Amino acid sequence: MEAPAAPQGPAEPAPDAEITVTSPEQMRELGRKLAEVLRAGDLVMLSGELGAGKTTLTRGLGEGLGVRGAVTSPTFVIARVHPSLGDGPPLVHVDAYRLSGGLDEMEDLDLDVSLSDSVIVVEWGEGKVEELTEDRLRLRIHRAVGDTTDEVRHVTLTGVGERWTAADLSVLAG
């Protein structure tokens, strides 16, 4: 008689798109294309090692959304709001690298208040901001590590929740 299968947690969603990027300009362009898909209320979580291109992608996202101010890493201020120059949503750019706790530590940022009318991008947000919403877009940026000048990055996009169920993220690869 076989033992019953061990219960498993929620299944990890399958990636919606995998994109290879070969230069910082292509990473910015991916951000600009992603801006066309995003809308107010969207949470984007970026992960990848230092120097992977998270801020470069967010810079392109800011350009695509048409927001005010230079998009730079908010490492020391934790969060930076970039208001829209037009009628689009503002961009809230968060760097959670130095935050060790989960959502409790991030409550001071009032991200839950900003979420409904902004696009929120959180670098290093895994395990920290998932409770903000059931719908989120995860981008994992992989690069060769070690002593390399290789600019190649592999970006894996995974939509989580109803908002992303019908989204065709493969359009970003073209």
PDB file of C-alpha atoms in Angstrom:
ATOM      1  CA  MET A   1       0.000   0.000   0.000  1.00  0.00           C
ATOM      2  CA  GLU A   2       1.389   3.412  -0.987  1.00  0.00           C
ATOM      3  CA  ALA A   3       1.590   6.247   1.475  1.00  0.00           C
ATOM      4  CA  PRO A   4      -0.664   9.172   0.638  1.00  0.00           C
ATOM      5  CA  ALA A   5       1.032  12.036  -1.165  1.00  0.00           C
ATOM      6  CA  ALA A   6       2.296  14.776   1.089  1.00  0.00           C
ATOM      7  CA  PRO A   7       0.157  17.910   0.964  1.00  0.00           C
ATOM      8  CA  GLN A   8       1.702  20.638  -1.116  1.00  0.00           C
ATOM      9  CA  GLY A   9       1.416  24.388  -0.781  1.00  0.00           C
ATOM     10  CA  PRO A  10       0.046  26.587  -3.508  1.00  0.00           C
ATOM     11  CA  ALA A  11       1.640  25.823  -6.818  1.00  0.00           C
ATOM     12  CA  GLU A  12       4.182  28.275  -8.139  1.00  0.00           C
ATOM     13  CA  PRO A  13       2.677  29.991 -11.187  1.00  0.00           C
ATOM     14  CA  ALA A  14       4.342  29.202 -14.477  1.00  0.00           C
ATOM     15  CA  PRO A  15       6.307  32.063 -16.052  1.00  0.00           C
ATOM     16  CA  ASP A  16       4.266  34.090 -18.512  1.00  0.00           C
ATOM     17  CA  ALA A  17       7.271  35.232 -20.514  1.00  0.00           C
ATOM     18  CA  GLU A  18      11.028  34.848 -20.621  1.00  0.00           C
ATOM     19  CA  ILE A  19      13.035  37.562 -22.315  1.00  0.00           C
ATOM     20  CA  THR A  20      16.749  37.836 -23.049  1.00  0.00           C
ATOM     21  CA  VAL A  21      18.213  41.326 -22.812  1.00  0.00           C
ATOM     22  CA  THR A  22      21.720  42.046 -24.110  1.00  0.00           C
ATOM     23  CA  SER A  23      22.333  45.686 -23.121  1.00  0.00           C
ATOM     24  CA  PRO A  24      21.276  48.339 -20.608  1.00  0.00           C
ATOM     25  CA  GLU A  25      19.387  50.137 -23.406  1.00  0.00           C
ATOM     26  CA  GLN A  26      17.384  46.969 -24.118  1.00  0.00           C
ATOM     27  CA  MET A  27      16.571  46.731 -20.394  1.00  0.00           C
ATOM     28  CA  ARG A  28      15.286  50.331 -20.474  1.00  0.00           C
ATOM     29  CA  GLU A  29      13.279  49.517 -23.585  1.00  0.00           C
ATOM     30  CA  LEU A  30      11.733  46.533 -21.790  1.00  0.00           C
ATOM     31  CA  GLY A  31      10.692  48.948 -19.043  1.00  0.00           C
ATOM     32  CA  ARG A  32       9.135  51.298 -21.602  1.00  0.00           C
ATOM     33  CA  LYS A  33       7.183  48.393 -23.161  1.00  0.00           C
ATOM     34  CA  LEU A  34       6.096  47.187 -19.736  1.00  0.00           C
ATOM     35  CA  ALA A  35       4.683  50.655 -19.010  1.00  0.00           C
ATOM     36  CA  GLU A  36       2.203  50.120 -21.856  1.00  0.00           C
ATOM     37  CA  VAL A  37       0.799  47.058 -20.047  1.00  0.00           C
ATOM     38  CA  LEU A  38       0.650  48.544 -16.541  1.00  0.00           C
ATOM     39  CA  ARG A  39      -2.138  50.574 -14.995  1.00  0.00           C
ATOM     40  CA  ALA A  40      -2.929  52.215 -11.678  1.00  0.00           C
ATOM     41  CA  GLY A  41      -3.180  49.585  -8.965  1.00  0.00           C
ATOM     42  CA  ASP A  42      -0.421  47.359 -10.329  1.00  0.00           C
ATOM     43  CA  LEU A  43       2.329  46.026  -8.085  1.00  0.00           C
ATOM     44  CA  VAL A  44       5.575  44.991  -9.774  1.00  0.00           C
ATOM     45  CA  MET A  45       8.171  43.078  -7.785  1.00  0.00           C
ATOM     46  CA  LEU A  46      11.741  43.050  -9.115  1.00  0.00           C
ATOM     47  CA  SER A  47      14.379  40.605  -7.973  1.00  0.00           C
ATOM     48  CA  GLY A  48      17.921  39.912  -9.061  1.00  0.00           C
ATOM     49  CA  GLU A  49      21.383  40.297  -7.674  1.00  0.00           C
ATOM     50  CA  LEU A  50      23.115  43.665  -7.331  1.00  0.00           C
ATOM     51  CA  GLY A  51      23.811  45.116 -10.760  1.00  0.00           C
ATOM     52  CA  ALA A  52      21.243  42.916 -12.514  1.00  0.00           C
ATOM     53  CA  GLY A  53      19.374  45.883 -14.007  1.00  0.00           C
ATOM     54  CA  LYS A  54      16.400  46.432 -11.698  1.00  0.00           C
ATOM     55  CA  THR A  55      16.832  50.210 -11.545  1.00  0.00           C
ATOM     56  CA  THR A  56      17.627  50.419 -15.271  1.00  0.00           C
ATOM     57  CA  LEU A  57      14.348  48.633 -16.033  1.00  0.00           C
ATOM     58  CA  THR A  58      12.492  50.954 -13.633  1.00  0.00           C
ATOM     59  CA  ARG A  59      14.069  53.988 -15.334  1.00  0.00           C
ATOM     60  CA  GLY A  60      12.565  52.802 -18.635  1.00  0.00           C
ATOM     61  CA  LEU A  61       9.261  52.174 -16.888  1.00  0.00           C
ATOM     62  CA  GLY A  62       9.262  55.767 -15.633  1.00  0.00           C
ATOM     63  CA  GLU A  63       9.981  57.006 -19.157  1.00  0.00           C
ATOM     64  CA  GLY A  64       7.137  54.893 -20.530  1.00  0.00           C
ATOM     65  CA  LEU A  65       4.716  56.117 -17.861  1.00  0.00           C
ATOM     66  CA  GLY A  66       5.758  59.720 -18.476  1.00  0.00           C
ATOM     67  CA  VAL A  67       6.606  60.553 -14.873  1.00  0.00           C
ATOM     68  CA  ARG A  68       8.504  63.521 -13.457  1.00  0.00           C
ATOM     69  CA  GLY A  69      11.988  63.236 -12.082  1.00  0.00           C
ATOM     70  CA  ALA A  70      14.977  61.048 -12.779  1.00  0.00           C
ATOM     71  CA  VAL A  71      14.376  57.475 -11.706  1.00  0.00           C
ATOM     72  CA  THR A  72      17.337  56.471  -9.572  1.00  0.00           C
ATOM     73  CA  SER A  73      17.808  53.796  -6.950  1.00  0.00           C
ATOM     74  CA  PRO A  74      15.949  54.815  -3.791  1.00  0.00           C
ATOM     75  CA  THR A  75      18.248  52.681  -1.606  1.00  0.00           C
ATOM     76  CA  PHE A  76      18.813  55.330   1.049  1.00  0.00           C
ATOM     77  CA  VAL A  77      15.365  56.947   0.994  1.00  0.00           C
ATOM     78  CA  ILE A  78      13.593  53.572   0.682  1.00  0.00           C
ATOM     79  CA  ALA A  79      10.784  54.982  -1.516  1.00  0.00           C
ATOM     80  CA  ARG A  80      10.447  57.732  -4.073  1.00  0.00           C
ATOM     81  CA  VAL A  81       7.237  58.974  -5.723  1.00  0.00           C
ATOM     82  CA  HIS A  82       7.394  60.171  -9.335  1.00  0.00           C
ATOM     83  CA  PRO A  83       4.191  62.071 -10.239  1.00  0.00           C
ATOM     84  CA  SER A  84       2.809  61.724 -13.748  1.00  0.00           C
ATOM     85  CA  LEU A  85       3.447  64.558 -16.184  1.00  0.00           C
ATOM     86  CA  GLY A  86       0.216  63.638 -17.989  1.00  0.00           C
ATOM     87  CA  ASP A  87      -2.923  61.797 -17.055  1.00  0.00           C
ATOM     88  CA  GLY A  88      -1.269  58.463 -16.216  1.00  0.00           C
ATOM     89  CA  PRO A  89      -0.592  57.023 -12.790  1.00  0.00           C
ATOM     90  CA  PRO A  90       2.337  58.111 -10.649  1.00  0.00           C
ATOM     91  CA  LEU A  91       5.220  55.693 -10.156  1.00  0.00           C
ATOM     92  CA  VAL A  92       6.150  54.704  -6.597  1.00  0.00           C
ATOM     93  CA  HIS A  93       9.651  53.200  -6.649  1.00  0.00           C
ATOM     94  CA  VAL A  94      10.647  51.280  -3.511  1.00  0.00           C
ATOM     95  CA  ASP A  95      13.967  49.657  -2.651  1.00  0.00           C
ATOM     96  CA  ALA A  96      13.360  47.135   0.135  1.00  0.00           C
ATOM     97  CA  TYR A  97      16.964  45.893   0.204  1.00  0.00           C
ATOM     98  CA  ARG A  98      17.713  47.318   3.656  1.00  0.00           C
ATOM     99  CA  LEU A  99      14.353  46.296   5.129  1.00  0.00           C
ATOM    100  CA  SER A 100      14.518  43.006   6.953  1.00  0.00           C
ATOM    101  CA  GLY A 101      10.896  42.614   8.025  1.00  0.00           C
ATOM    102  CA  GLY A 102       7.795  41.865   6.046  1.00  0.00           C
ATOM    103  CA  LEU A 103       4.827  44.100   5.390  1.00  0.00           C
ATOM    104  CA  ASP A 104       4.798  45.345   9.004  1.00  0.00           C
ATOM    105  CA  GLU A 105       8.089  47.175   8.483  1.00  0.00           C
ATOM    106  CA  MET A 106       6.823  48.614   5.214  1.00  0.00           C
ATOM    107  CA  GLU A 107       3.560  49.962   6.668  1.00  0.00           C
ATOM    108  CA  ASP A 108       5.206  53.323   7.336  1.00  0.00           C
ATOM    109  CA  LEU A 109       5.535  53.737   3.572  1.00  0.00           C
ATOM    110  CA  ASP A 110       1.715  53.627   3.175  1.00  0.00           C
ATOM    111  CA  LEU A 111       2.032  51.517   0.042  1.00  0.00           C
ATOM    112  CA  ASP A 112      -1.460  50.150   0.587  1.00  0.00           C
ATOM    113  CA  VAL A 113      -2.800  53.710   0.352  1.00  0.00           C
ATOM    114  CA  SER A 114      -0.807  54.462  -2.823  1.00  0.00           C
ATOM    115  CA  LEU A 115      -1.554  51.178  -4.562  1.00  0.00           C
ATOM    116  CA  SER A 116      -5.001  51.963  -5.950  1.00  0.00           C
ATOM    117  CA  ASP A 117      -3.909  55.056  -7.886  1.00  0.00           C
ATOM    118  CA  SER A 118      -0.225  54.308  -8.585  1.00  0.00           C
ATOM    119  CA  VAL A 119       2.051  51.808 -10.215  1.00  0.00           C
ATOM    120  CA  ILE A 120       4.260  50.494  -7.426  1.00  0.00           C
ATOM    121  CA  VAL A 121       7.620  48.939  -8.263  1.00  0.00           C
ATOM    122  CA  VAL A 122       9.452  47.231  -5.410  1.00  0.00           C
ATOM    123  CA  GLU A 123      13.046  46.108  -5.775  1.00  0.00           C
ATOM    124  CA  TRP A 124      13.995  43.301  -3.373  1.00  0.00           C
ATOM    125  CA  GLY A 125      10.339  42.936  -2.361  1.00  0.00           C
ATOM    126  CA  GLU A 126       9.978  39.149  -2.266  1.00  0.00           C
ATOM    127  CA  GLY A 127       8.738  38.022   1.114  1.00  0.00           C
ATOM    128  CA  LYS A 128       7.944  41.610   2.065  1.00  0.00           C
ATOM    129  CA  VAL A 129       5.076  43.016  -0.011  1.00  0.00           C
ATOM    130  CA  GLU A 130       3.020  40.078  -1.282  1.00  0.00           C
ATOM    131  CA  GLU A 131       0.308  40.818   1.278  1.00  0.00           C
ATOM    132  CA  LEU A 132      -0.421  44.179  -0.361  1.00  0.00           C
ATOM    133  CA  THR A 133      -2.467  42.541  -3.102  1.00  0.00           C
ATOM    134  CA  GLU A 134      -3.316  39.153  -4.569  1.00  0.00           C
ATOM    135  CA  ASP A 135      -2.418  40.517  -8.015  1.00  0.00           C
ATOM    136  CA  ARG A 136       1.210  41.241  -8.777  1.00  0.00           C
ATOM    137  CA  LEU A 137       3.768  40.921 -11.507  1.00  0.00           C
ATOM    138  CA  ARG A 138       7.124  39.378 -10.611  1.00  0.00           C
ATOM    139  CA  LEU A 139      10.202  40.006 -12.693  1.00  0.00           C
ATOM    140  CA  ARG A 140      13.301  37.999 -11.905  1.00  0.00           C
ATOM    141  CA  ILE A 141      16.453  39.216 -13.597  1.00  0.00           C
ATOM    142  CA  HIS A 142      19.250  36.661 -13.903  1.00  0.00           C
ATOM    143  CA  ARG A 143      22.751  37.494 -15.042  1.00  0.00           C
ATOM    144  CA  ALA A 144      26.059  35.707 -15.159  1.00  0.00           C
ATOM    145  CA  VAL A 145      27.858  36.153 -11.859  1.00  0.00           C
ATOM    146  CA  GLY A 146      31.547  36.395 -11.187  1.00  0.00           C
ATOM    147  CA  ASP A 147      34.224  38.182 -13.176  1.00  0.00           C
ATOM    148  CA  THR A 148      32.362  38.974 -16.362  1.00  0.00           C
ATOM    149  CA  THR A 149      31.591  41.949 -18.547  1.00  0.00           C
ATOM    150  CA  ASP A 150      28.670  40.095 -20.096  1.00  0.00           C
ATOM    151  CA  GLU A 151      25.603  42.356 -20.391  1.00  0.00           C
ATOM    152  CA  VAL A 152      23.215  39.448 -21.076  1.00  0.00           C
ATOM    153  CA  ARG A 153      20.272  39.236 -18.699  1.00  0.00           C
ATOM    154  CA  HIS A 154      17.455  36.717 -18.631  1.00  0.00           C
ATOM    155  CA  VAL A 155      14.196  38.238 -17.406  1.00  0.00           C
ATOM    156  CA  THR A 156      11.424  35.942 -16.220  1.00  0.00           C
ATOM    157  CA  LEU A 157       7.985  37.566 -15.897  1.00  0.00           C
ATOM    158  CA  THR A 158       5.333  35.824 -13.818  1.00  0.00           C
ATOM    159  CA  GLY A 159       1.860  37.212 -13.296  1.00  0.00           C
ATOM    160  CA  VAL A 160       0.138  36.281 -10.052  1.00  0.00           C
ATOM    161  CA  GLY A 161      -3.596  36.703  -9.499  1.00  0.00           C
ATOM    162  CA  GLU A 162      -6.666  37.447 -11.561  1.00  0.00           C
ATOM    163  CA  ARG A 163      -5.318  40.714 -13.002  1.00  0.00           C
ATOM    164  CA  TRP A 164      -2.552  38.838 -14.803  1.00  0.00           C
ATOM    165  CA  THR A 165      -4.458  35.661 -15.765  1.00  0.00           C
ATOM    166  CA  ALA A 166      -5.461  36.966 -19.187  1.00  0.00           C
ATOM    167  CA  ALA A 167      -2.496  39.317 -19.720  1.00  0.00           C
ATOM    168  CA  ASP A 168      -0.297  38.406 -22.676  1.00  0.00           C
ATOM    169  CA  LEU A 169       3.156  39.300 -21.422  1.00  0.00           C
ATOM    170  CA  SER A 170       4.808  37.644 -24.418  1.00  0.00           C
ATOM    171  CA  VAL A 171       4.168  40.906 -26.316  1.00  0.00           C
ATOM    172  CA  LEU A 172       7.033  42.385 -24.293  1.00  0.00           C
ATOM    173  CA  ALA A 173       9.519  40.050 -25.959  1.00  0.00           C
ATOM    174  CA  GLY A 174       8.976  41.516 -29.426  1.00  0.00           C
TER     175      GLY A 174
END
